[in-house]
Coordinates of C-alpha atoms in Angstrom, one line a residue:
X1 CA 123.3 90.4 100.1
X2 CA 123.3 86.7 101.0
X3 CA 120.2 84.8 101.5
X4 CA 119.1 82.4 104.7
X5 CA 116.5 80.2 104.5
X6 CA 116.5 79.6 108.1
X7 CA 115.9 83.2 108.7
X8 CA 114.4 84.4 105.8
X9 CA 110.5 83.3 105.2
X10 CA 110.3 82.5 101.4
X11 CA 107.1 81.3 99.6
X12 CA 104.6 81.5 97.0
X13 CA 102.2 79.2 95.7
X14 CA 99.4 78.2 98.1
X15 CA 100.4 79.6 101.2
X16 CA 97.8 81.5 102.8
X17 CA 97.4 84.0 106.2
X18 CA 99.2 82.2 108.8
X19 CA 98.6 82.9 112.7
X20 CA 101.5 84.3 114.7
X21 CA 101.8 81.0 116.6
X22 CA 101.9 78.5 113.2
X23 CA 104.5 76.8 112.2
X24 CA 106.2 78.8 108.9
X25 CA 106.2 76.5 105.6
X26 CA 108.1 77.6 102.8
X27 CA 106.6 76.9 99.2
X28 CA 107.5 77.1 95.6
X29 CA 106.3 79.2 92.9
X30 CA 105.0 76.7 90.9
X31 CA 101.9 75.8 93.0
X32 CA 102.7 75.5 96.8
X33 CA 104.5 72.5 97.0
X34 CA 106.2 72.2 100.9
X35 CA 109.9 72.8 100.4
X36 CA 110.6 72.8 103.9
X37 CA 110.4 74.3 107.6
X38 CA 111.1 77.3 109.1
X39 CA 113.6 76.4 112.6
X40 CA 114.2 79.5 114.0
X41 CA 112.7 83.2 114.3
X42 CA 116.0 85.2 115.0
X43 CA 117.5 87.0 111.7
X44 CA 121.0 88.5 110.3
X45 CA 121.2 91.9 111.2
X46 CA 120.0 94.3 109.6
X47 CA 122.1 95.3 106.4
X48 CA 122.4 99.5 106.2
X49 CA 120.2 101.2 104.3
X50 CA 122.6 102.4 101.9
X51 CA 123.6 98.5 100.7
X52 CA 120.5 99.3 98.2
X53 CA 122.9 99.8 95.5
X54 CA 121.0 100.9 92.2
X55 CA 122.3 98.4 89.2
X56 CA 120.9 98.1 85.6
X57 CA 116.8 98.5 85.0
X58 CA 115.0 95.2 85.8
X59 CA 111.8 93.2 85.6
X60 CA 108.4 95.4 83.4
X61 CA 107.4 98.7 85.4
X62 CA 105.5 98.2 88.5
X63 CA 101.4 98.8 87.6
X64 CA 100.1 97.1 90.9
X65 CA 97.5 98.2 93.1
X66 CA 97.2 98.2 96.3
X67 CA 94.6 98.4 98.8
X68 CA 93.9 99.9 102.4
X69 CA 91.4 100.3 104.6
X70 CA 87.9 101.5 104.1
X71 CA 87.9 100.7 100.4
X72 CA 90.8 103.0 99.5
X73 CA 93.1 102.1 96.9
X74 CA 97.0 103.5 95.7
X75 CA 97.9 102.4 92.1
X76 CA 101.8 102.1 92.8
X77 CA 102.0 103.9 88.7
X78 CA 101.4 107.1 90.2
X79 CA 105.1 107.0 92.0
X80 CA 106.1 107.7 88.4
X81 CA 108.4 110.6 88.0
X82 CA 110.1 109.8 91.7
X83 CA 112.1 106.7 92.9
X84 CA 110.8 105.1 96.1
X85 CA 111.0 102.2 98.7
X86 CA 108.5 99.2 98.1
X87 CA 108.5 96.9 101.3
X88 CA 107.3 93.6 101.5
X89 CA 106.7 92.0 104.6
X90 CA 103.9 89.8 106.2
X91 CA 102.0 90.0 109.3
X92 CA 103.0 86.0 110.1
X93 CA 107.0 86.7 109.3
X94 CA 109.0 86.6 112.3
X95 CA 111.5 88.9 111.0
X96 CA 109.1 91.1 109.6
X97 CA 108.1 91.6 113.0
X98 CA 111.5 92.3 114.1
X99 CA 112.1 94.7 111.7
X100 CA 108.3 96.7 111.8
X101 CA 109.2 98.6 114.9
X102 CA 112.3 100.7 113.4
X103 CA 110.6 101.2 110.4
X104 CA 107.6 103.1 111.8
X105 CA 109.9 104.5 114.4
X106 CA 112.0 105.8 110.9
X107 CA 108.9 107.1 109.6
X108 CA 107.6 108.5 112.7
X109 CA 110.4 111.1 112.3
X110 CA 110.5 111.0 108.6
X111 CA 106.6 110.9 107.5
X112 CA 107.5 112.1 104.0
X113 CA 110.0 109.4 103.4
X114 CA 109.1 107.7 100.0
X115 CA 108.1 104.3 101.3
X116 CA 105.5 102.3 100.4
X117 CA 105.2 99.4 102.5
X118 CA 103.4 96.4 102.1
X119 CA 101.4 93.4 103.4
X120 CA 101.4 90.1 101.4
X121 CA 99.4 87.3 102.5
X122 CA 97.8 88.4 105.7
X123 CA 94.8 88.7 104.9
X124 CA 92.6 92.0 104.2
X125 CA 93.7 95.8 105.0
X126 CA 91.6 95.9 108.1
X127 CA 92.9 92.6 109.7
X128 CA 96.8 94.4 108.8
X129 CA 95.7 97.9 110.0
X130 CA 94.7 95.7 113.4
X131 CA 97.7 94.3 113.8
X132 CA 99.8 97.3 113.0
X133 CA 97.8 99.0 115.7
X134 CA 98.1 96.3 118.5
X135 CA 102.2 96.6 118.0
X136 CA 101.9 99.9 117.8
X137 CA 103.3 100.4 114.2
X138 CA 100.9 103.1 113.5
X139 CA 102.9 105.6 111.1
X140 CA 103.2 102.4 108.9
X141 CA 100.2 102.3 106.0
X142 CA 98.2 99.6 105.9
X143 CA 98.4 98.6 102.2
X144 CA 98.2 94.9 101.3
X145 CA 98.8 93.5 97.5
X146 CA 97.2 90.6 95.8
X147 CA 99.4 87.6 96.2
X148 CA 98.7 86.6 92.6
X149 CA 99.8 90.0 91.2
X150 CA 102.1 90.3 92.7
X151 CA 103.9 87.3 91.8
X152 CA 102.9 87.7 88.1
X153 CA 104.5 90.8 88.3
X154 CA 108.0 89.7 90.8
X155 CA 108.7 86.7 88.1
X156 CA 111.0 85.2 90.4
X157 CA 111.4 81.4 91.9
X158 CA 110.7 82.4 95.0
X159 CA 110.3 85.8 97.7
X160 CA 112.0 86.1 100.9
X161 CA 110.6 88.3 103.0
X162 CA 111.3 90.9 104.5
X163 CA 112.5 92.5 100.9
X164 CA 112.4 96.1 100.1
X165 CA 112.8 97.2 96.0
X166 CA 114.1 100.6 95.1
X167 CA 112.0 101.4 91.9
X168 CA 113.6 104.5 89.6
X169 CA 111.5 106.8 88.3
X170 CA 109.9 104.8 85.3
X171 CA 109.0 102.3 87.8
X172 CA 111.3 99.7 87.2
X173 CA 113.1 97.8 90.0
X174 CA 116.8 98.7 90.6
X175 CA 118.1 97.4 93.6
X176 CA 116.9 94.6 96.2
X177 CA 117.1 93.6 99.7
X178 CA 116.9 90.3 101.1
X179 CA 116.5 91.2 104.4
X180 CA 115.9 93.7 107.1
X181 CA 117.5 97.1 106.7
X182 CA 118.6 99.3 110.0
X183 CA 115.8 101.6 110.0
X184 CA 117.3 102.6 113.5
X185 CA 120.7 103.9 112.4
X186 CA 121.1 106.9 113.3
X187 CA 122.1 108.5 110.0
X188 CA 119.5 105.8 108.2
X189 CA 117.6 108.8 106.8
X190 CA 121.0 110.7 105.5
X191 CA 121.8 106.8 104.0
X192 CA 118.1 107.1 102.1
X193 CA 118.2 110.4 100.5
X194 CA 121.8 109.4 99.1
X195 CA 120.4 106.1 97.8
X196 CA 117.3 108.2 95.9
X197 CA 119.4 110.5 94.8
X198 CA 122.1 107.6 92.6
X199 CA 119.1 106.6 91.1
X200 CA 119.7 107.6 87.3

């Protein structure tokens, strides 16, 4: 899938929790040097599920941790032995925002769907689980992920966000989006199961 840095929100470095209302910067990993602006809020649409194509192993297993609310914590190693959805997104990302209400709508009717989503760089799992409740996202977890880790981990230039990783069953990464994906299809959930079950 093509990427747009107009649409997309890509960073790393020093970028920190950024309200709703402030302007989007986009920084570099090598220590959050400005790269440029965000100009609009709008994005592509959403690719279909099924575009998460499983290709060759990449990048070392996942190991992070993650944490939620009230002190409780998910170590992403004990997905092992399943393949499931990670997805990134941020509380400040404009398309993120866009895309939010299909997910949890998706999971409202699939609760067991294996998909782990995730806030980066929005602060603590309270301030998230706040602002999932005050859109109404509520079937979506509130887990967020140390920038640092994560990055260590990603080894990658840069992350665009929204971005969702299919992980295989040994935990390595085989497939990601650099976008939204149509949560909201109507056979999405029919697109998801075929997806998991190509993963070899």
């Amino acid at each position: 899938m093509s990427s747009n840095p107009i649409n997309r929100r890509s960073f790393w470095g020093g970028l920190a929790s950024l309200g709703v209302t402030a302007v989007l910067t986009l920084a570099v990993l090598g220590g959050g040097r400005l790269t440029g602006a965000a100009h609009a809020e709008q994005q592509d649409l959403p690719s279909p599920v099924q575009s998460l194509v499983a290709g060759a192993p990449s990048r070392d297993p996942i190991a992070l941790s993650l944490s939620g609310p009230d002190g409780h914590q998910l170590a992403l190693e004990s997905y092992r032995g399943k393949p499931f959805l990670l997805h990134v997104w941020a509380t400040w990302c404009g398309p993120c925002k866009q895309e939010l209400p299909k997910l949890n709508g998706f999971l409202v009717k699939n609760p067991n769907a294996p998909i782990v989503p995730v806030a980066i760089a929005s602060g603590d799992a309270a301030k998230v689980a706040t602002f999932l409740t005050q859109g109404q996202d509520t079937a979506i977890s509130a887990w967020v992920v140390d920038k640092a880790a994560f990055k260590a981990w990603y080894h990658a230039p840069s992350l665009e966000i929204p971005v969702t990783l299919l992980i295989d069953e040994q935990g390595h990464v085989r497939a990601i989006s650099d976008g939204g994906l149509d949560w909201g299809a109507a056979d999405a959930a029919t697109q998801l199961s075929k997806v998991l079950a190509h993963v070899q």
